[in-house]
Tab-separated table of C-alpha atoms in Angstrom:
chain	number	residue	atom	x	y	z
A	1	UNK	CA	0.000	0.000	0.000
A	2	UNK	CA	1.451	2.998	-0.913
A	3	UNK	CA	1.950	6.656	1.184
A	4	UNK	CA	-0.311	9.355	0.307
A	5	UNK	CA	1.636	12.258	-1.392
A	6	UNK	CA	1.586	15.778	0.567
A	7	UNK	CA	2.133	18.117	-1.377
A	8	UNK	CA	4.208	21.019	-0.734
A	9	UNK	CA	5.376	24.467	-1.488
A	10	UNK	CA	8.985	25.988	-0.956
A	11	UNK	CA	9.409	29.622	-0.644
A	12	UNK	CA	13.027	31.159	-1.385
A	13	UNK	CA	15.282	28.913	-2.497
A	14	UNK	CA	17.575	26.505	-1.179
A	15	UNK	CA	21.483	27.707	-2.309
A	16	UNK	CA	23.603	25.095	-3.867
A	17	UNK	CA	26.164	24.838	-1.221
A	18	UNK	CA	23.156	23.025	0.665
A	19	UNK	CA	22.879	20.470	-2.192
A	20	UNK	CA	23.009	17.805	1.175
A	21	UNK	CA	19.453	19.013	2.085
A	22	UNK	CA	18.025	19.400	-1.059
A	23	UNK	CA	18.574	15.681	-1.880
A	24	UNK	CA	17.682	14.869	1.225
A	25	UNK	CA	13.996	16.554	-0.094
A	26	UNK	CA	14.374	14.640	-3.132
A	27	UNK	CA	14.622	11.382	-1.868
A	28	UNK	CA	11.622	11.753	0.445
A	29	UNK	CA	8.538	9.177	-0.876
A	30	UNK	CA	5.711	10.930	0.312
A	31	UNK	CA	6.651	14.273	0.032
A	32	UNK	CA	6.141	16.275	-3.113
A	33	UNK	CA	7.584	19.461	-4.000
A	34	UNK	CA	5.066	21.584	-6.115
A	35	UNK	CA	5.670	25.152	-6.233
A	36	UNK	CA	8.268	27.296	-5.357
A	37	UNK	CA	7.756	31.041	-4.666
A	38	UNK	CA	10.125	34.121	-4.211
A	39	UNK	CA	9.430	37.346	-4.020
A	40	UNK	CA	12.446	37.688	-7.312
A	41	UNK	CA	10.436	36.255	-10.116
A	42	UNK	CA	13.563	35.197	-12.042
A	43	UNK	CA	14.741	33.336	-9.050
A	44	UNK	CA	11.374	31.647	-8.383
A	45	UNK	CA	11.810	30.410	-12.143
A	46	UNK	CA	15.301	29.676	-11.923
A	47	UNK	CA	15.118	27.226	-8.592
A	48	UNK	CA	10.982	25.616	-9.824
A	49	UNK	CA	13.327	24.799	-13.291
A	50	UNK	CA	16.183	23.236	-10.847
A	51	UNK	CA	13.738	21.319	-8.541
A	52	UNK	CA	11.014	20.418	-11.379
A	53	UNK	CA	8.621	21.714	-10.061
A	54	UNK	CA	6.279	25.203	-10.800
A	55	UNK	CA	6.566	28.747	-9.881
A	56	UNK	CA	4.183	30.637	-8.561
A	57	UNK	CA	3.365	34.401	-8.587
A	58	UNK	CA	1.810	34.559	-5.290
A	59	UNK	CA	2.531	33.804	-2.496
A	60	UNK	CA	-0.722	33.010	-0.690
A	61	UNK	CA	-1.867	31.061	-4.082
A	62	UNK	CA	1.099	28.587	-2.739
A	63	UNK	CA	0.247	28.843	0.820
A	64	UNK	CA	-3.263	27.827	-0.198
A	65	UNK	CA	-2.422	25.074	-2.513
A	66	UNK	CA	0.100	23.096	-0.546
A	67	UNK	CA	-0.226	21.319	2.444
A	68	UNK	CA	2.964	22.180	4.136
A	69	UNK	CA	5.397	24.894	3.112
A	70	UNK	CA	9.748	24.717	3.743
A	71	UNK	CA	10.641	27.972	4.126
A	72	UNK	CA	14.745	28.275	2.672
A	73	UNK	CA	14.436	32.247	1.821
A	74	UNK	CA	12.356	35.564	2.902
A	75	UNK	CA	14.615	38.305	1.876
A	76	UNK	CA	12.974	41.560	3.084
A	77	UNK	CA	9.967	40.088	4.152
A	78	UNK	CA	10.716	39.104	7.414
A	79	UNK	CA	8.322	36.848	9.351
A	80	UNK	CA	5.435	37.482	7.404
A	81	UNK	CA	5.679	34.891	5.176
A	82	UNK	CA	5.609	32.953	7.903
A	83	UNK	CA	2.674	34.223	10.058
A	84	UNK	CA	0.548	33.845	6.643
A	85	UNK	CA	1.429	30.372	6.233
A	86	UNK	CA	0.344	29.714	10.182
A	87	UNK	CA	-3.015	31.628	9.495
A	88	UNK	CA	-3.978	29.572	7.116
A	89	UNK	CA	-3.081	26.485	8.918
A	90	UNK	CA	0.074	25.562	7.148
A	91	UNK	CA	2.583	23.774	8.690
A	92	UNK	CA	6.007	25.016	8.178
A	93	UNK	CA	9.429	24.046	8.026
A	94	UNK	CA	11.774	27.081	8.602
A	95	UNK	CA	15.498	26.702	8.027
A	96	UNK	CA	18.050	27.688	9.408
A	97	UNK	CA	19.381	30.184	6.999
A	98	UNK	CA	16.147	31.920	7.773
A	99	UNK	CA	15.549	32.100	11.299
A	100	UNK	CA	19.339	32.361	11.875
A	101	UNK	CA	18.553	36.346	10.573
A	102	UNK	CA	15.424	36.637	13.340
A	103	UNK	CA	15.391	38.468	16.599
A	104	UNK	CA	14.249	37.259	19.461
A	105	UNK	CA	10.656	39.795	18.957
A	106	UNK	CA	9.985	38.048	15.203
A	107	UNK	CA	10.526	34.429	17.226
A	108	UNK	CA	7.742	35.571	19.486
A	109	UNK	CA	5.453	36.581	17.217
A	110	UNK	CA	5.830	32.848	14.879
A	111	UNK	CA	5.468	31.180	18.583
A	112	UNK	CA	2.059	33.464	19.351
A	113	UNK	CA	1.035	32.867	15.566
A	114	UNK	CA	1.599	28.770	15.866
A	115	UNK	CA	0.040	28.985	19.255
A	116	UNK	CA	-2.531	30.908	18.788
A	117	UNK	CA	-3.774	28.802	15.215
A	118	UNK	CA	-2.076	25.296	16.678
A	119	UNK	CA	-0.123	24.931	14.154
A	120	UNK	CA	3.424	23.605	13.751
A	121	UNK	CA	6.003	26.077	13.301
A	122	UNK	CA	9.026	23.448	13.059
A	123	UNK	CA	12.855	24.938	12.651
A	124	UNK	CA	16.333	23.268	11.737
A	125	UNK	CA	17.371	21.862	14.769
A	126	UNK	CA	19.847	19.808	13.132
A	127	UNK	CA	22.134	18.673	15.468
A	128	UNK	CA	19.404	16.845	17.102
A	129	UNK	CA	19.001	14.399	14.623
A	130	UNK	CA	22.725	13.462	13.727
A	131	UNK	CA	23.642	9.839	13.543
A	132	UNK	CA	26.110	9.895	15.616
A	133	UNK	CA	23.156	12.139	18.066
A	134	UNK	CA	20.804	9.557	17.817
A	135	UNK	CA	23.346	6.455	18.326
A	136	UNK	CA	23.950	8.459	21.751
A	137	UNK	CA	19.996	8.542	22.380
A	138	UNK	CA	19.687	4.722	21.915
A	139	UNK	CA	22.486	3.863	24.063
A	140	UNK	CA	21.397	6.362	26.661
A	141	UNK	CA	18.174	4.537	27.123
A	142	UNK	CA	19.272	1.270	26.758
A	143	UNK	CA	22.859	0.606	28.243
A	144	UNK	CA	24.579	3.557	29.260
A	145	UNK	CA	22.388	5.239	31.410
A	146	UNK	CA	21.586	8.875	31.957
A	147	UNK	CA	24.343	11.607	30.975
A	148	UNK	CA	25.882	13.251	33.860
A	149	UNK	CA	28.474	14.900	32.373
A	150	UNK	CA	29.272	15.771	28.773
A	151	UNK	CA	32.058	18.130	26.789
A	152	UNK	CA	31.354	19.650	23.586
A	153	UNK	CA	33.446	20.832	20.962
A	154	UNK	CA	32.269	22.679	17.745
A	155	UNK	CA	32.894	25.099	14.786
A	156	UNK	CA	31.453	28.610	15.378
A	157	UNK	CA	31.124	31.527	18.166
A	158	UNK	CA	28.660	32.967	20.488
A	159	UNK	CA	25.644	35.015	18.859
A	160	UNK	CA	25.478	32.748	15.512
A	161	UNK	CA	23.178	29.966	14.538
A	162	UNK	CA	25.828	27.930	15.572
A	163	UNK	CA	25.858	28.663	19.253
A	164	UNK	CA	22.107	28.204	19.200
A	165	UNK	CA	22.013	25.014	17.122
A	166	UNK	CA	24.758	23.684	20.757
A	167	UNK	CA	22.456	25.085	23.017
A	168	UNK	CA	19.902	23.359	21.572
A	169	UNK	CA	21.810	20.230	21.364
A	170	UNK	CA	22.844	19.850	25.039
A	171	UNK	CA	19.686	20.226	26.123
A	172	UNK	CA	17.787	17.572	24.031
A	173	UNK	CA	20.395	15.045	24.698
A	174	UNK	CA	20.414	15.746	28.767
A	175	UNK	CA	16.485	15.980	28.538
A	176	UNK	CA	16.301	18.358	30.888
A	177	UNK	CA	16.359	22.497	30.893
A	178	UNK	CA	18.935	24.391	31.576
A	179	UNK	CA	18.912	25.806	34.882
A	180	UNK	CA	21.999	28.405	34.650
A	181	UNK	CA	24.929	29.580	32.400
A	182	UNK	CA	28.814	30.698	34.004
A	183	UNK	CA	31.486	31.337	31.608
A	184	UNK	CA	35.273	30.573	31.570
A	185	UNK	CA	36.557	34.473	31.334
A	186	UNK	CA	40.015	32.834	30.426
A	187	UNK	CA	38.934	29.889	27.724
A	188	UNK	CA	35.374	31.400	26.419
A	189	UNK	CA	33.942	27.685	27.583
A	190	UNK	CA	30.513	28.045	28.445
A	191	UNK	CA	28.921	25.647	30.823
A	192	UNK	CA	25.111	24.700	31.323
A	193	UNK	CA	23.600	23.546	34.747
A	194	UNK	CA	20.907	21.846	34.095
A	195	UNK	CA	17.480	20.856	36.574
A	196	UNK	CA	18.522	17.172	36.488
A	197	UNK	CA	20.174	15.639	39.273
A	198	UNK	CA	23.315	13.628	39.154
A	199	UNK	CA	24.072	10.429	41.252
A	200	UNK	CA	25.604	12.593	43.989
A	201	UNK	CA	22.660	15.322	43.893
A	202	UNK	CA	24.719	18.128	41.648
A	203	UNK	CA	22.909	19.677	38.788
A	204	UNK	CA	24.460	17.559	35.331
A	205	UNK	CA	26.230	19.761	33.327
A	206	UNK	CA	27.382	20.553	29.636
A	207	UNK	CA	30.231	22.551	28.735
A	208	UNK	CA	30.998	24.099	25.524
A	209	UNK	CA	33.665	25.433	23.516
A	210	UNK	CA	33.704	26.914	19.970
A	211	UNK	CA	36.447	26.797	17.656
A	212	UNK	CA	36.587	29.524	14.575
A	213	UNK	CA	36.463	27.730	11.073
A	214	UNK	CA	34.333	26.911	7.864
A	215	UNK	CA	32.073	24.886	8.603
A	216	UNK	CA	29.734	26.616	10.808
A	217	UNK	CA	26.478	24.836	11.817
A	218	UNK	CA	27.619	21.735	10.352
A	219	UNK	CA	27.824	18.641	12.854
A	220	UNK	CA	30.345	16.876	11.041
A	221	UNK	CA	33.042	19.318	12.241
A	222	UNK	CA	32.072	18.462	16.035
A	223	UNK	CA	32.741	16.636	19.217
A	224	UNK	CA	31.948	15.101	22.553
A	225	UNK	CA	32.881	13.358	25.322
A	226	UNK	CA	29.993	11.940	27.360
A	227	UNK	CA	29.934	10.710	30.801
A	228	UNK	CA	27.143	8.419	31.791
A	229	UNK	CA	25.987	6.223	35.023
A	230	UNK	CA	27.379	3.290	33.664
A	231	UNK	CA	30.071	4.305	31.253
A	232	UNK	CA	31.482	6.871	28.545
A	233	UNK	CA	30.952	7.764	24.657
A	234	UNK	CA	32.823	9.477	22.167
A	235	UNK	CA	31.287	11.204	19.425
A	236	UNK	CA	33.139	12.145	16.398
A	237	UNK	CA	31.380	14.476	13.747
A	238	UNK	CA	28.167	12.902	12.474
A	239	UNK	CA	28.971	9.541	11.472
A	240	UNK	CA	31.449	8.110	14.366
A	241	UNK	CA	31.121	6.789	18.052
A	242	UNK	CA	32.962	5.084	20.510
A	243	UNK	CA	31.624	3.629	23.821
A	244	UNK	CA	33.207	1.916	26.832
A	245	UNK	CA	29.945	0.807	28.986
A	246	UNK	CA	30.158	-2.189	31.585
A	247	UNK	CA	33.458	-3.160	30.470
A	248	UNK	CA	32.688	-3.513	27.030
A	249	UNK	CA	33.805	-1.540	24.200
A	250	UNK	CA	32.863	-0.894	20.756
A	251	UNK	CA	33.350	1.665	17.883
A	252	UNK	CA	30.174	1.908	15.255
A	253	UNK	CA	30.860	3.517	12.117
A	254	UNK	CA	27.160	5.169	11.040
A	255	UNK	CA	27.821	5.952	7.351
A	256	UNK	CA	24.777	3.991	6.336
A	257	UNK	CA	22.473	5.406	8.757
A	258	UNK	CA	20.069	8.212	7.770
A	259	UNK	CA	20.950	11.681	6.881
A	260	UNK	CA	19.942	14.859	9.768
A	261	UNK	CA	18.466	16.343	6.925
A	262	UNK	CA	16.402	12.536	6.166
A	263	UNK	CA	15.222	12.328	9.500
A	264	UNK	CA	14.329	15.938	9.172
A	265	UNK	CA	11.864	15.541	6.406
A	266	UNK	CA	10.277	12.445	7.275
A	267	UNK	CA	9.529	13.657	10.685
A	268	UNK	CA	8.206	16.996	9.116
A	269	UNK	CA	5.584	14.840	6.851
A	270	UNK	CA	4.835	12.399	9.468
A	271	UNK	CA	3.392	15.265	11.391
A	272	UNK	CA	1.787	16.452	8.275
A	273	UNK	CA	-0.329	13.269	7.958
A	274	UNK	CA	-1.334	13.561	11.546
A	275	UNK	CA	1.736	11.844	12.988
A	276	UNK	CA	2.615	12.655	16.977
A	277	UNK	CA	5.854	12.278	16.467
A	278	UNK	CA	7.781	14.962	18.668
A	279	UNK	CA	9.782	17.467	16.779
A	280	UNK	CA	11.068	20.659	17.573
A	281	UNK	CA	8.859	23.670	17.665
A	282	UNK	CA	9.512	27.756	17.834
A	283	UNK	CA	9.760	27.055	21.677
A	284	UNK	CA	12.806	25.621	21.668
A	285	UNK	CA	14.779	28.252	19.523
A	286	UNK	CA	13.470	30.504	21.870
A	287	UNK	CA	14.708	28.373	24.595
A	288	UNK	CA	17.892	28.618	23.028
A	289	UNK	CA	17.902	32.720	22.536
A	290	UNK	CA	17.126	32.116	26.865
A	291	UNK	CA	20.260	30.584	27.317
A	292	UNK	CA	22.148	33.206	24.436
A	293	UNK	CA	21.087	35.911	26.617
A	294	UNK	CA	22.183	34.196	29.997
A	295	UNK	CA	26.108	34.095	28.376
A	296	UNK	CA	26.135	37.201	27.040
A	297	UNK	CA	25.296	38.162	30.917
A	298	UNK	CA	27.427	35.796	32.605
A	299	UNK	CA	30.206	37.285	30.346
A	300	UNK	CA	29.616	40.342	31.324
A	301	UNK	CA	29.244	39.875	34.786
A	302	UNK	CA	31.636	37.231	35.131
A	303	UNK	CA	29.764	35.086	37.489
A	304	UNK	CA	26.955	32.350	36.918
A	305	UNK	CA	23.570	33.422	36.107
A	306	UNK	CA	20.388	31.741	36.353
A	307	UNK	CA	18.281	31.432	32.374
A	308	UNK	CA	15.020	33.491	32.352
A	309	UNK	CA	13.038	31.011	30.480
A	310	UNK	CA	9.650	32.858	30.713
A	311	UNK	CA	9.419	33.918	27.190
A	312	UNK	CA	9.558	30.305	25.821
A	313	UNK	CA	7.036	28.535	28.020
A	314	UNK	CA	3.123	28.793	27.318
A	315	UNK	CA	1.616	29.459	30.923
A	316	UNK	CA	3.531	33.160	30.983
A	317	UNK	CA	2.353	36.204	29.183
A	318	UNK	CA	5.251	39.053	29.244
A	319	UNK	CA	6.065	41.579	27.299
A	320	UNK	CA	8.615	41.414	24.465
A	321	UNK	CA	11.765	42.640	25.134
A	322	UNK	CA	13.800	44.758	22.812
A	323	UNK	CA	16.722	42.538	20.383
């Protein structure tokens, strides 16, 4: 039996340096890209021609006739694009080269939009859904035990997409929130307290350090070392880990696996078709910004400071602060 089709719309275009996640699109079975809009006509020709499918003049004409909408490009239009394709019930797939140029006040307004019209507002959270990341997941629950303790290394610096995309990172694979931020004034490390308890009652904890080079917001370039109640892992990049847990060792070598940007997709159209398959919302970018905003501060301050995570969860109602 085969998988209904959904069909859906792309507006912008994906660049060709991310060829990676456009075959990624490609290859999924039930999803069909239609139309492509952008608000430069020849470039709405140029990438429908390049991804065979049709261009369309408007923009709510494609919000209207898709059933999901990947969002690669808004030029000068901001978040609107976005807050249409909520109103009309769209679900939406927003990338990271577009919500990497958002402030913190155009993430609050997508996360009132998709709350207000419960509607998925899904971004790139890619790191979450590296092999290597989801190896780590599956040994977590099943042999190794909680983490405790973990180090991570990667490409990039605080205030990019990069720092959030870590952020983000350490926190899904501690499943917990982060409780507090203190920075190394002498290394730049950064290191996250979380709410979850250790074995000996001290908050687990994640600390970070960026390195400058090319390949920002790309896992491959990354690290960790991961200390859990019954043993340690090693990740290296996206497609490597090694594990010592009870005595036994292995190294796995996850070439084969799945793609981020696989995952990505199929998670995006399982929701589509009514799937509850948990995926990243809005919510936890903003979580992210949270923590951004408690290093800048502990920087500043040089001491620890505890995250304000008000803006990100659903009970509060606050006012927007200036970015």
């Amino acid at each position: 039996m085969s998988l209904p089709t959904i069909k859906l719309g792309l507006v912008g275009g994906i660049s060709h340096t991310a060829m990676p996640l456009l075959n990624a699109l490609i290859r999924q079975q039930r999803l069909q890209l239609m139309e492509v809009y952008d608000s430069r006509l020849a470039a709405a020709k140029e990438n429908a021609q390049h991804l065979h499918a049709t261009y369309s003049q408007s923009l709510d004409g494609l919000l209207r006739r898709c059933q999901g909408v990947v969002f690669g490009e808004v030029n000068w239009m901001g978040n609107v694009p976005i807050l249409r394709s909520t109103g009309l019930q769209r679900p939406s797939l927003v990338l990271q080269s577009v919500y990497s140029r958002y402030r913190l006040t155009e993430l609050l307004e997508l996360q009132s939009a998709a709350r207000e019209h419960r509607c998925l507002v899904m971004p790139e959270l890619s790191y979450r859904w590296a092999r290597s990341t989801l190896r780590l997941r599956e040994l977590t629950a099943t042999q190794a035990g909680a983490i405790e303790y973990l180090e991570f290394q990667c490409h990039g610096e605080v205030g990019t997409a990069s720092e959030l995309l870590a952020h983000d990172w350490c926190c899904n694979v501690m499943q917990s929130e982060c409780r507090s931020v203190v920075v190394d004034s002498d290394t730049g490390a950064i290191t996250l307290k979380f709410r979850r308890m250790n074995r000996d009652g001290e908050p687990v904890t994640a600390r970070i350090l960026f390195h400058a080079g090319d390949h920002l917001g790309d896992f491959s370039s990354s690290s960790a070392m991961i200390t859990c109640r019954h043993g340690n892992i090693r990740l290296s990049g996206d497609d490597k880990i090694s594990w010592d847990i009870l005595g036994k060792k292995s190294t796995e070598t996850l070439n084969r696996d799945r793609t981020a940007h696989d995952v990505m997709f199929d998670l995006f159209g399982r929701r589509l078709v009514g799937g509850l398959v948990p995926v990243p919302e809005i919510a936890d970018l903003i979580k992210a910004h949270e923590i951004h905003q408690a290093v800048i501060k502990s920087r500043e301050l040089q001491t620890e400071v505890i995250v304000d995570h008000s803006l990100s969860r659903p009970s509060q109602d606050v006012a927007r602060p200036e970015s």
